[in-house]
Coordinates of C-alpha atoms and ligand atoms in Angstrom, one line a residue:
M294 CA 0.0 0.0 0.0
K295 CA 2.7 2.4 1.0
T296 CA 4.9 1.7 -2.0
V297 CA 1.8 2.2 -4.3
Q298 CA 1.3 5.6 -2.6
T299 CA 5.0 6.5 -3.0
A300 CA 4.9 5.4 -6.7
K301 CA 1.9 7.5 -7.3
F302 CA 3.5 10.5 -5.6
V303 CA 6.6 10.1 -7.7
S304 CA 4.7 9.7 -11.0
I305 CA 2.5 12.8 -10.3
S306 CA 5.5 14.8 -9.3
K307 CA 7.3 13.8 -12.5
R308 CA 4.3 14.7 -14.6
L309 CA 3.9 18.0 -12.8
W310 CA 7.6 18.7 -13.4
K311 CA 7.4 18.0 -17.1
S312 CA 4.2 19.8 -17.9
N313 CA 4.2 22.7 -15.5
I314 CA 7.5 23.3 -13.7
R315 CA 10.3 22.6 -16.1
K316 CA 9.8 25.7 -18.1
Y317 CA 10.6 27.8 -15.0
T318 CA 13.9 26.0 -14.4
K319 CA 16.0 29.1 -14.7
L320 CA 13.9 31.1 -12.3
L321 CA 13.8 28.3 -9.8
V322 CA 17.6 27.8 -10.0
I323 CA 18.2 31.5 -9.2
T324 CA 15.6 31.3 -6.4
G325 CA 17.2 28.1 -5.1
L326 CA 20.6 29.8 -4.9
L327 CA 19.2 32.8 -3.1
L328 CA 17.5 30.5 -0.6
V329 CA 20.8 28.6 -0.1
V330 CA 22.6 31.9 0.7
T331 CA 19.8 32.8 3.1
A332 CA 20.2 29.5 4.8
I333 CA 24.0 29.9 5.1
T334 CA 23.7 33.4 6.5
T335 CA 21.3 32.1 9.1
S336 CA 23.2 29.1 10.2
V337 CA 26.6 30.9 10.8
Q338 CA 25.0 33.3 13.3
P339 CA 25.7 31.2 16.4
L340 CA 29.4 31.2 15.5
L341 CA 29.4 35.0 15.9
I342 CA 27.7 34.6 19.3
Q343 CA 30.5 32.3 20.3
Q344 CA 33.1 34.9 19.4
V345 CA 31.2 37.6 21.4
F346 CA 31.3 35.4 24.5
D347 CA 34.9 34.0 24.2
K348 CA 36.8 36.8 22.6
V349 CA 34.9 40.0 23.6
F350 CA 33.3 39.3 27.0
K351 CA 36.0 37.0 28.4
Q352 CA 39.3 38.3 26.7
H353 CA 38.2 41.9 26.0
D354 CA 39.7 41.6 22.5
H355 CA 39.2 45.0 20.7
Y356 CA 39.8 43.6 17.3
Y357 CA 36.8 41.2 17.7
L358 CA 34.8 44.0 19.3
V359 CA 34.8 45.8 15.9
L360 CA 34.8 42.7 13.7
V361 CA 31.8 40.9 15.1
P362 CA 29.3 43.8 14.9
L363 CA 30.6 44.5 11.3
A364 CA 30.1 40.9 10.4
I365 CA 26.6 41.0 11.8
I366 CA 25.7 44.1 9.7
V367 CA 27.1 42.4 6.5
L368 CA 25.4 39.1 7.2
F369 CA 21.9 40.6 7.9
T370 CA 22.2 42.9 4.9
I371 CA 22.9 40.0 2.6
Q372 CA 20.1 38.0 4.2
G373 CA 17.7 40.9 3.7
F374 CA 18.5 41.0 0.0
T375 CA 18.4 37.3 -0.6
L376 CA 15.1 37.0 1.3
Y377 CA 13.5 39.8 -0.7
F378 CA 14.5 38.5 -4.1
S379 CA 13.8 34.8 -3.3
N380 CA 10.3 35.7 -2.0
F381 CA 9.7 37.9 -5.0
L382 CA 10.9 35.2 -7.6
M383 CA 9.0 32.5 -5.8
G384 CA 5.8 34.6 -5.8
K385 CA 6.3 35.2 -9.5
F386 CA 6.7 31.5 -10.1
T387 CA 3.6 30.5 -8.1
N388 CA 1.4 33.1 -9.8
S389 CA 2.6 32.1 -13.3
M390 CA 2.1 28.5 -12.5
I391 CA -1.4 29.0 -11.1
A392 CA -2.3 31.0 -14.3
D393 CA -0.9 28.2 -16.5
M394 CA -2.9 25.6 -14.7
R395 CA -6.1 27.6 -14.7
K396 CA -5.8 28.2 -18.5
Q397 CA -5.0 24.5 -19.2
L398 CA -8.1 23.4 -17.2
F399 CA -10.4 25.9 -18.7
T400 CA -9.3 25.1 -22.2
H401 CA -9.7 21.5 -21.5
V402 CA -13.2 22.1 -20.1
M403 CA -14.2 24.2 -23.2
E404 CA -12.7 21.6 -25.6
N405 CA -14.8 18.8 -24.3
E406 CA -18.1 17.7 -25.9
V407 CA -21.5 17.8 -24.2
E408 CA -21.3 14.5 -22.5
F409 CA -18.5 15.8 -20.3
Y410 CA -20.8 18.5 -18.8
S411 CA -23.5 16.1 -17.8
K412 CA -20.8 14.3 -15.7
N413 CA -19.1 17.4 -14.3
D414 CA -21.3 20.1 -12.8
S415 CA -20.2 23.7 -13.0
G416 CA -19.6 23.9 -9.2
S417 CA -16.9 21.3 -9.1
L418 CA -15.4 22.6 -12.3
L419 CA -15.2 26.0 -10.8
A420 CA -13.6 24.6 -7.6
R421 CA -11.0 22.8 -9.6
I422 CA -10.1 25.6 -11.9
V423 CA -10.1 28.5 -9.4
A424 CA -9.9 27.2 -5.9
E425 CA -7.7 24.1 -6.0
T426 CA -4.9 25.1 -8.4
P427 CA -3.1 27.4 -5.8
Y428 CA -2.7 24.4 -3.5
V429 CA -0.5 22.7 -6.0
T430 CA 1.8 25.7 -6.6
V431 CA 2.0 26.5 -2.9
A432 CA 3.2 23.0 -2.3
V433 CA 5.8 23.3 -5.0
A434 CA 7.0 26.6 -3.6
N435 CA 7.0 25.1 -0.2
F436 CA 9.1 22.1 -1.4
F437 CA 11.8 24.5 -2.8
N438 CA 11.8 26.5 0.4
A439 CA 12.0 23.4 2.5
W440 CA 14.9 21.9 0.6
C441 CA 16.9 24.9 -0.4
R442 CA 16.4 26.9 2.7
Q443 CA 15.1 25.1 5.7
F444 CA 17.0 21.8 5.1
I445 CA 20.3 23.6 4.5
T446 CA 19.7 25.9 7.5
A447 CA 19.1 22.8 9.6
V448 CA 22.2 21.0 8.3
G449 CA 24.3 24.2 8.8
L450 CA 23.1 24.6 12.4
F451 CA 23.7 20.9 13.0
A452 CA 27.3 21.3 11.8
V453 CA 27.7 24.3 14.1
M454 CA 26.4 22.2 17.0
L455 CA 28.8 19.4 16.2
Y456 CA 31.6 21.9 16.1
Q457 CA 30.8 23.1 19.5
S458 CA 30.4 19.7 21.2
V459 CA 29.9 16.2 19.7
E460 CA 28.6 14.7 22.9
L461 CA 26.0 17.4 23.4
T462 CA 24.9 17.1 19.8
L463 CA 24.4 13.4 20.2
V464 CA 22.4 13.9 23.4
S465 CA 20.2 16.5 21.6
L466 CA 19.7 14.2 18.6
V467 CA 18.3 11.5 20.7
A468 CA 16.0 13.9 22.6
F469 CA 14.7 15.4 19.3
S470 CA 14.2 12.1 17.5
V471 CA 11.7 11.2 20.2
A472 CA 9.8 14.4 19.4
V473 CA 9.5 13.6 15.6
L474 CA 8.0 10.2 15.9
P475 CA 4.3 11.0 16.7
L476 CA 4.2 13.2 13.6
K477 CA 4.0 10.4 11.1
R478 CA 0.5 9.3 12.1
V479 CA -0.7 12.9 11.9
T480 CA 0.3 13.3 8.3
T481 CA -1.5 10.1 7.2
R482 CA -4.7 11.3 8.8
L483 CA -4.3 14.7 7.3
K484 CA -4.0 13.3 3.8
K485 CA -7.4 11.6 4.1
L486 CA -9.0 14.7 5.6
H487 CA -7.8 17.0 2.8
R488 CA -9.3 14.8 0.1
Q489 CA -12.6 14.8 1.8
I490 CA -12.6 18.5 2.4
N491 CA -11.9 19.2 -1.3
D492 CA -14.9 17.0 -2.2
K493 CA -17.1 18.8 0.3
N494 CA -16.1 22.2 -1.0
A495 CA -16.7 21.2 -4.6
F496 CA -20.2 20.0 -3.6
L497 CA -20.9 23.2 -1.7
N498 CA -19.9 25.2 -4.8
S499 CA -22.2 23.3 -7.1
R500 CA -25.1 23.6 -4.7
V501 CA -24.6 27.4 -4.4
I502 CA -24.4 27.8 -8.2
E503 CA -27.6 25.7 -8.5
S504 CA -29.5 27.8 -6.1
L505 CA -28.3 31.0 -7.8
S506 CA -29.1 29.9 -11.3
G507 CA -32.6 28.9 -10.2
I508 CA -33.1 32.2 -8.3
R509 CA -36.3 33.1 -10.1
T510 CA -37.9 29.8 -9.3
V511 CA -36.7 30.1 -5.7
K512 CA -38.3 33.6 -5.4
A513 CA -41.5 32.6 -7.2
F514 CA -42.1 29.7 -4.8
R515 CA -40.9 31.8 -1.8
K516 CA -38.3 29.1 -1.1
E517 CA -35.6 31.6 0.1
S518 CA -35.4 30.2 3.6
F519 CA -35.6 26.6 2.4
E520 CA -32.5 27.3 0.2
V521 CA -30.8 29.2 3.0
D522 CA -31.3 26.3 5.3
K523 CA -30.2 23.8 2.7
I524 CA -27.0 25.7 1.8
S525 CA -26.3 26.5 5.5
N526 CA -26.3 22.7 6.2
Y527 CA -23.6 22.2 3.5
I528 CA -21.7 25.2 4.8
D529 CA -21.8 23.8 8.4
D530 CA -20.6 20.5 7.1
V531 CA -17.6 22.1 5.5
D532 CA -17.1 24.1 8.7
I533 CA -17.1 21.1 10.9
F534 CA -14.8 19.2 8.6
S535 CA -12.4 22.2 8.3
T536 CA -12.3 22.5 12.1
K537 CA -11.5 18.8 12.3
T538 CA -8.8 19.1 9.7
M539 CA -7.4 22.2 11.4
M540 CA -7.3 20.4 14.7
V541 CA -5.2 17.6 13.2
A542 CA -3.0 20.0 11.2
Y543 CA -2.3 22.4 14.1
I544 CA -1.4 19.6 16.5
T545 CA 2.0 19.2 14.9
A546 CA 3.3 22.6 15.9
P547 CA 2.4 22.4 19.7
L548 CA 3.5 18.8 19.7
M549 CA 6.9 19.8 18.5
L550 CA 7.0 22.8 20.8
V551 CA 6.3 20.8 24.0
L552 CA 8.5 17.9 23.2
G553 CA 11.1 20.4 21.9
G554 CA 10.9 22.3 25.2
F555 CA 11.7 19.1 27.2
S556 CA 14.6 18.4 24.9
V557 CA 16.0 21.9 25.2
A558 CA 15.7 21.8 29.0
F559 CA 17.5 18.5 29.1
V560 CA 20.3 19.8 26.8
I561 CA 20.8 22.9 29.0
W562 CA 21.2 20.8 32.1
F563 CA 23.6 18.4 30.3
G564 CA 25.6 21.3 28.7
S565 CA 26.0 23.2 32.0
N566 CA 27.5 20.1 33.6
E567 CA 30.0 19.9 30.7
L568 CA 30.8 23.6 31.3
I569 CA 31.3 23.1 35.0
A570 CA 33.5 20.1 34.2
G571 CA 35.6 22.3 31.9
R572 CA 34.9 20.4 28.7
M573 CA 33.2 23.4 27.1
T574 CA 33.7 27.2 27.2
E575 CA 30.8 29.7 27.8
G576 CA 31.1 30.6 24.2
N577 CA 30.7 27.0 23.1
L578 CA 27.6 26.5 25.3
V579 CA 25.8 29.7 24.4
A580 CA 26.6 29.1 20.6
F581 CA 25.3 25.6 21.0
I582 CA 22.1 26.6 22.7
S583 CA 21.4 29.3 20.2
A584 CA 22.1 26.9 17.3
L585 CA 19.7 24.4 18.9
M586 CA 17.0 27.0 19.5
M587 CA 17.4 28.1 15.9
F588 CA 17.4 24.5 14.8
T589 CA 13.8 23.9 15.9
R590 CA 12.5 26.5 13.4
P591 CA 13.6 24.8 10.1
V592 CA 12.7 21.4 11.6
R593 CA 9.2 22.7 12.5
S594 CA 8.9 24.2 9.1
L595 CA 10.0 21.0 7.4
S596 CA 7.6 18.9 9.4
S597 CA 4.6 21.2 8.7
S598 CA 5.5 21.2 5.0
G599 CA 4.3 17.6 5.0
G600 CA 0.7 18.8 5.4
I601 CA 1.1 21.4 2.7
M602 CA 2.7 18.8 0.4
V603 CA -0.2 16.4 1.0
K604 CA -2.8 19.1 0.2
G605 CA -0.9 20.0 -2.9
F606 CA -0.5 16.4 -3.9
V607 CA -4.2 15.7 -3.6
A608 CA -5.0 18.9 -5.6
A609 CA -2.4 17.9 -8.3
E610 CA -4.0 14.4 -8.5
R611 CA -7.4 16.0 -9.0
Y612 CA -6.0 18.4 -11.6
F613 CA -4.5 15.6 -13.7
E614 CA -7.6 13.5 -13.1
M615 CA -9.6 16.3 -14.8
L616 CA -7.1 16.7 -17.7
D617 CA -7.4 13.0 -18.3
T618 CA -11.2 12.8 -18.3
T619 CA -11.4 12.3 -22.0
P620 CA -8.7 10.0 -23.3
K621 CA -10.8 9.5 -26.4
F622 CA -10.7 13.2 -27.0
I623 CA -10.8 14.0 -30.7
S624 CA -9.7 17.3 -32.2
R625 CA -12.6 19.1 -33.7
D626 CA -10.6 19.4 -37.0
H627 CA -10.1 15.7 -37.1
G628 CA -11.9 14.1 -40.0
D629 CA -13.1 15.0 -43.5
A630 CA -14.0 18.6 -44.2
L631 CA -17.7 18.6 -45.2
S632 CA -18.6 20.6 -48.2
V633 CA -22.2 21.6 -47.8
T634 CA -23.8 23.5 -50.6
R635 CA -27.4 22.3 -50.8
G636 CA -27.9 21.1 -47.2
D637 CA -29.6 17.8 -47.9
V638 CA -29.8 15.8 -44.6
V639 CA -30.5 12.1 -44.7
F640 CA -31.0 9.8 -41.7
E641 CA -30.6 6.1 -42.6
Q642 CA -31.9 3.7 -40.0
V643 CA -30.4 5.7 -37.3
G644 CA -30.5 4.4 -33.7
F645 CA -29.1 6.1 -30.7
R646 CA -28.6 5.1 -27.1
Y647 CA -27.4 7.8 -24.6
P648 CA -24.2 6.9 -22.6
N649 CA -26.5 6.1 -19.6
G650 CA -28.2 3.4 -21.7
T651 CA -31.5 5.2 -22.6
Q652 CA -32.5 4.2 -26.1
A653 CA -33.7 7.6 -27.4
I654 CA -34.3 6.8 -31.0
K655 CA -34.3 3.6 -33.1
D656 CA -34.5 2.8 -36.8
V657 CA -35.1 6.4 -37.8
S658 CA -35.0 7.1 -41.6
I659 CA -35.8 10.7 -42.6
H660 CA -35.0 12.8 -45.6
F661 CA -34.7 16.4 -44.7
A662 CA -34.9 17.8 -48.3
A663 CA -32.5 20.6 -49.3
G664 CA -34.0 24.1 -49.1
K665 CA -37.2 22.8 -47.6
K666 CA -38.8 23.2 -44.1
T667 CA -39.4 20.0 -42.2
A668 CA -41.3 20.0 -39.0
L669 CA -40.7 17.5 -36.3
V670 CA -43.6 16.9 -34.0
G671 CA -44.3 14.4 -31.2
H672 CA -44.8 14.2 -27.5
S673 CA -42.1 15.2 -25.1
G674 CA -39.5 12.4 -24.9
S675 CA -40.3 11.1 -28.4
G676 CA -36.7 11.8 -29.6
K677 CA -36.9 15.2 -31.4
S678 CA -34.0 16.9 -29.5
T679 CA -31.9 13.7 -29.9
I680 CA -32.2 14.2 -33.7
F681 CA -30.8 17.7 -33.2
N682 CA -28.0 16.4 -30.9
L683 CA -27.0 13.9 -33.6
I684 CA -27.0 16.5 -36.4
M685 CA -24.9 18.8 -34.3
K686 CA -22.5 15.9 -33.7
F687 CA -22.9 16.2 -29.9
Y688 CA -23.1 12.4 -30.0
E689 CA -22.5 9.8 -32.7
P690 CA -25.4 7.4 -33.7
T691 CA -25.1 4.0 -32.3
E692 CA -26.7 2.5 -35.4
G693 CA -27.2 3.6 -39.0
R694 CA -25.7 6.7 -40.5
I695 CA -26.4 10.3 -41.3
L696 CA -25.5 11.9 -44.6
I697 CA -25.2 15.6 -45.4
D698 CA -25.1 16.3 -49.1
G699 CA -24.2 12.7 -49.6
Q700 CA -21.2 12.8 -47.2
S701 CA -20.9 10.8 -44.0
L702 CA -21.4 13.0 -40.9
A703 CA -19.6 10.4 -38.8
K704 CA -16.4 10.8 -40.9
A705 CA -16.7 14.6 -41.0
S706 CA -14.8 16.9 -38.6
I707 CA -16.8 18.4 -35.8
N708 CA -15.8 21.9 -36.9
S709 CA -16.9 21.5 -40.6
A710 CA -20.2 19.9 -39.5
R711 CA -21.0 22.7 -37.2
D712 CA -20.0 25.4 -39.7
S713 CA -22.8 24.2 -41.9
L714 CA -25.4 24.7 -39.2
A715 CA -27.1 27.5 -37.5
I716 CA -29.4 27.0 -34.5
V717 CA -32.2 29.1 -33.0
S718 CA -33.0 27.4 -29.8
Q719 CA -34.9 28.1 -26.6
D720 CA -32.0 28.6 -24.3
I721 CA -30.7 31.8 -25.7
F722 CA -27.4 32.8 -24.1
I723 CA -26.9 36.5 -23.8
F724 CA -23.4 37.5 -22.7
D725 CA -22.4 40.3 -20.5
A726 CA -21.1 42.2 -23.5
S727 CA -22.2 44.8 -26.1
A728 CA -25.2 44.2 -28.4
L729 CA -22.7 44.2 -31.3
D730 CA -20.6 41.4 -29.7
N731 CA -23.6 39.5 -28.7
I732 CA -24.8 39.2 -32.3
G733 CA -21.2 38.9 -33.6
Y734 CA -21.0 35.7 -31.6
G735 CA -22.9 34.1 -34.6
R736 CA -19.8 34.2 -36.8
E737 CA -16.2 34.8 -36.0
G738 CA -14.6 37.7 -37.9
A739 CA -17.9 39.3 -39.0
T740 CA -17.6 43.0 -39.7
E741 CA -19.7 45.6 -38.0
E742 CA -21.7 46.2 -41.2
E743 CA -22.5 42.5 -41.5
I744 CA -23.6 42.4 -37.9
I745 CA -25.9 45.4 -38.4
A746 CA -27.3 43.9 -41.6
A747 CA -28.1 40.7 -39.7
A748 CA -29.6 42.7 -36.9
K749 CA -31.8 44.5 -39.4
A750 CA -32.9 41.2 -41.0
A751 CA -33.8 39.9 -37.6
R752 CA -35.5 43.2 -36.8
C753 CA -33.3 43.9 -33.8
H754 CA -32.0 47.1 -35.2
E755 CA -35.0 49.2 -34.0
F756 CA -34.8 48.2 -30.4
I757 CA -31.0 48.2 -30.3
M758 CA -30.9 51.8 -31.6
Q759 CA -33.2 52.8 -28.8
L760 CA -30.7 51.5 -26.2
P761 CA -28.7 54.3 -24.5
E762 CA -25.5 53.5 -26.4
G763 CA -27.0 51.7 -29.4
Y764 CA -24.9 48.7 -30.5
K765 CA -22.3 49.5 -27.9
T766 CA -24.8 49.1 -25.0
T767 CA -23.8 46.2 -22.7
L768 CA -26.7 43.8 -22.6
G769 CA -26.1 42.8 -19.0
F770 CA -25.6 39.4 -17.5
A771 CA -27.9 36.8 -19.0
G772 CA -29.7 39.5 -20.9
E773 CA -31.7 40.6 -17.8
S774 CA -32.6 43.9 -19.5
L775 CA -34.2 42.2 -22.6
S776 CA -37.7 40.9 -23.2
G777 CA -38.3 37.3 -24.3
G778 CA -39.1 38.5 -27.8
Q779 CA -36.0 40.6 -28.0
K780 CA -33.8 37.7 -26.9
Q781 CA -35.3 35.6 -29.6
R782 CA -34.5 38.3 -32.1
I783 CA -30.8 38.3 -31.0
A784 CA -30.8 34.5 -31.6
I785 CA -32.3 35.0 -35.0
A786 CA -29.8 37.7 -35.9
R787 CA -26.9 35.4 -34.9
A788 CA -28.4 32.7 -37.3
F789 CA -28.7 35.3 -40.1
L790 CA -25.1 36.3 -39.5
R791 CA -24.0 32.7 -39.6
N792 CA -25.7 32.2 -43.0
A793 CA -25.4 28.4 -42.9
P794 CA -27.2 26.1 -45.3
I795 CA -28.9 24.1 -42.6
L796 CA -31.0 25.7 -39.9
L797 CA -32.2 24.0 -36.8
M798 CA -35.0 25.7 -34.9
D799 CA -36.5 24.7 -31.6
E800 CA -39.8 26.4 -31.2
A801 CA -40.8 28.0 -28.0
T802 CA -43.3 25.9 -26.0
S803 CA -44.5 28.9 -24.1
A804 CA -46.4 31.4 -26.2
L805 CA -45.3 35.0 -26.6
D806 CA -48.0 37.6 -27.2
P807 CA -49.7 37.3 -30.6
K808 CA -48.2 40.5 -32.0
T809 CA -44.6 39.6 -31.0
E810 CA -45.3 36.1 -32.3
A811 CA -46.4 37.2 -35.7
D812 CA -43.5 39.6 -36.0
L813 CA -41.0 36.9 -35.1
Q814 CA -42.6 34.5 -37.5
E815 CA -41.9 36.9 -40.4
S816 CA -38.2 37.1 -39.5
L817 CA -38.0 33.3 -39.1
D818 CA -39.7 32.7 -42.4
E819 CA -37.1 35.1 -44.0
L820 CA -34.3 33.3 -42.2
S821 CA -35.5 29.8 -43.3
R822 CA -36.0 30.8 -47.0
D823 CA -33.9 28.7 -49.3
R824 CA -32.3 26.9 -46.3
T825 CA -32.8 23.3 -45.2
T826 CA -34.8 24.0 -42.1
I827 CA -35.6 21.5 -39.4
V828 CA -38.0 22.8 -36.8
I829 CA -39.1 21.1 -33.6
A830 CA -42.7 22.4 -33.9
H831 CA -45.2 22.9 -31.1
R832 CA -47.6 25.2 -32.8
L833 CA -50.2 24.4 -35.4
S834 CA -49.3 27.5 -37.5
T835 CA -45.7 26.2 -37.9
V836 CA -46.7 22.8 -39.1
I837 CA -49.2 24.2 -41.6
N838 CA -46.4 26.2 -43.1
A839 CA -44.0 23.3 -43.3
D840 CA -43.2 21.5 -46.5
H841 CA -42.9 18.2 -44.8
M842 CA -43.9 16.7 -41.5
V843 CA -42.3 14.0 -39.4
L844 CA -44.4 12.6 -36.5
M845 CA -42.1 11.1 -33.9
H846 CA -43.4 8.6 -31.4
E847 CA -41.4 6.7 -28.7
G848 CA -38.1 7.1 -30.5
G849 CA -39.4 6.1 -33.9
V850 CA -41.0 7.8 -37.0
A851 CA -44.7 7.1 -36.6
A852 CA -45.8 8.9 -39.8
T853 CA -44.6 11.4 -42.4
G854 CA -46.4 13.5 -45.0
T855 CA -47.9 17.0 -45.1
H856 CA -50.2 18.5 -42.5
A857 CA -53.2 17.7 -44.7
S858 CA -52.2 14.1 -45.4
L859 CA -51.4 13.4 -41.7
L860 CA -54.7 15.0 -40.6
A861 CA -56.5 12.6 -42.9
E862 CA -54.5 9.5 -42.2
S863 CA -53.0 9.6 -38.7
P864 CA -55.2 9.4 -35.6
L865 CA -51.9 9.9 -33.5
Y866 CA -51.3 13.2 -35.3
R867 CA -54.9 14.4 -34.8
N868 CA -54.6 13.3 -31.2
H869 CA -51.3 15.2 -30.8
F870 CA -52.9 18.5 -31.8
G871 CA -56.2 17.7 -30.1
I872 CA -58.1 17.9 -33.4
Ligands
ADP1069 P1 -37.9 15.2 -27.1 O1 -37.0 16.2 -27.7 O2 -38.9 14.7 -28.2 O3 -38.7 15.7 -25.9 P2 -35.5 13.8 -26.4 O4 -34.8 13.5 -27.7 O5 -35.1 14.9 -25.5 O6 -37.1 14.0 -26.7 O7 -35.5 12.4 -25.5 C1 -35.7 11.2 -26.0 C2 -35.3 10.2 -24.9 O8 -34.0 10.2 -24.6 C3 -36.1 10.4 -23.6 O9 -36.5 9.1 -23.1 C4 -35.2 11.1 -22.7 O10 -35.4 10.8 -21.4 C5 -33.8 10.5 -23.2 N1 -32.7 11.5 -23.1 C6 -32.7 12.8 -23.6 N2 -31.5 13.4 -23.3 C7 -30.8 12.5 -22.6 C8 -29.5 12.5 -22.0 N3 -28.6 13.5 -22.1 N4 -29.1 11.4 -21.4 C9 -29.9 10.3 -21.3 N5 -31.1 10.2 -21.8 C10 -31.6 11.3 -22.4

């Protein structure tokens, strides 16, 4: 078990070195050297104290009277400089490394396909990207500080102690070893607690995000205090756990202090006997005791660095775990480049099962004719959105194939497939950016003229011009300042700008007012003209206007035809519209 843990620690450290630390080698070498100088200037201090006692106090040596204070000034000045620069460089290293890790994680999260988001909620992603990354870098910085400064300081002080008295050093060594033993059990327990606390924090994050994103529902049902109680429970849970962890983490320092105190007392008693017996001078003894007192500091710091390392190790493990979530990850440019001119979409005996095993559609064959409008109708859960998900290449069919202008969608690159599509869906995302940028989201590199033309086509122009700063007006987080109809128009403008041969539309289930509705319909008709349009239809008016109808039922195609033919032939269809 222990060797497995060590092997894991070594492999994660190696990976971290290669992917995140190696590029800072130069900076770390300089920092390391500065830390070594700091360590040396600290550990020679007891030697000066020895000279003060033996040469100045006892022998009244005037040469040393000047030399020692001068040496102290030089030593402390050097230490001041090295400390400042090593702290500064180490800070620069940790900040850069945190930034690198956050960018890597965020890029990875963005690059993933939809399945990833159903497995990882935004709360835990947020925790990993923002909150946990610093633990890793703090641990790395601590590691350098521990080995380049604290360890060398400890070794230096130990050498000074040996130089003063070998016997006394051996006695102290035994006394201090006894003090270190209980610490091992504490670190093992800490490791477990840290993993649990990270999980609990991630859970809390996701619950808070959930409550906030559903704030309107919370308010409408007057569930504020219910939410407060619920979240408070999670907060309390984290609090109790943090306190528990803290109690374990903080026990190391007092443990060392108390046991260290006993050891120092014993050493003073033993050393004084040596002095009385004439085997040590006053200078020797005072220098030894100062070295010993100073020795506890780097040792304490080294022992507490265990906890920091463990915390960092756990965070690094989770960081790589996240980066490794999709080993099957395929570049979105991988595959054939689709060349779509007409926009003919054909489903050939397509079946699809979601990763959780739900068979959403089976044996679906549909021809979405180029340039025509096809309406998909059917009860909720009949598989309409799944058809969209497959065309958008969010998932690959488990059976059959999809052809676009005669080319296999499965073999096509994700990017080229999505370039041939525009979507007007119900969940319209408005960014906290200007109206211009919000519409410009529809196509990268669109000029201002093109954006305004799209806005005019979608009839956004009028209301945007009435905003305080026109197209430069920030639309506000989640488009709070826009009406439902206006948001729809922004989505339509994006689709106009995209100018793709295939248009997917997901019709609103909730009705807008009739005037807005009729206005929108005009823009939508214009948008779908000469494009292959596939619309998930809920309204009778939409299906009447469609060229072709596909009635979905329990994951299969129940009937196809025109509105008139289905009305005549399909009881299921009549039933669906309550006719
Ligand atoms: P519709 O759009 O007609 O309401 P869907 O295509 O959304 O129907 O759903 C078809 C079936 O697939 C339903 O049984 C639904 O529960 C299931 N389903 C939809 N999305 C997922 C998903 N992400 N994971 C698992 N099952 C899903």
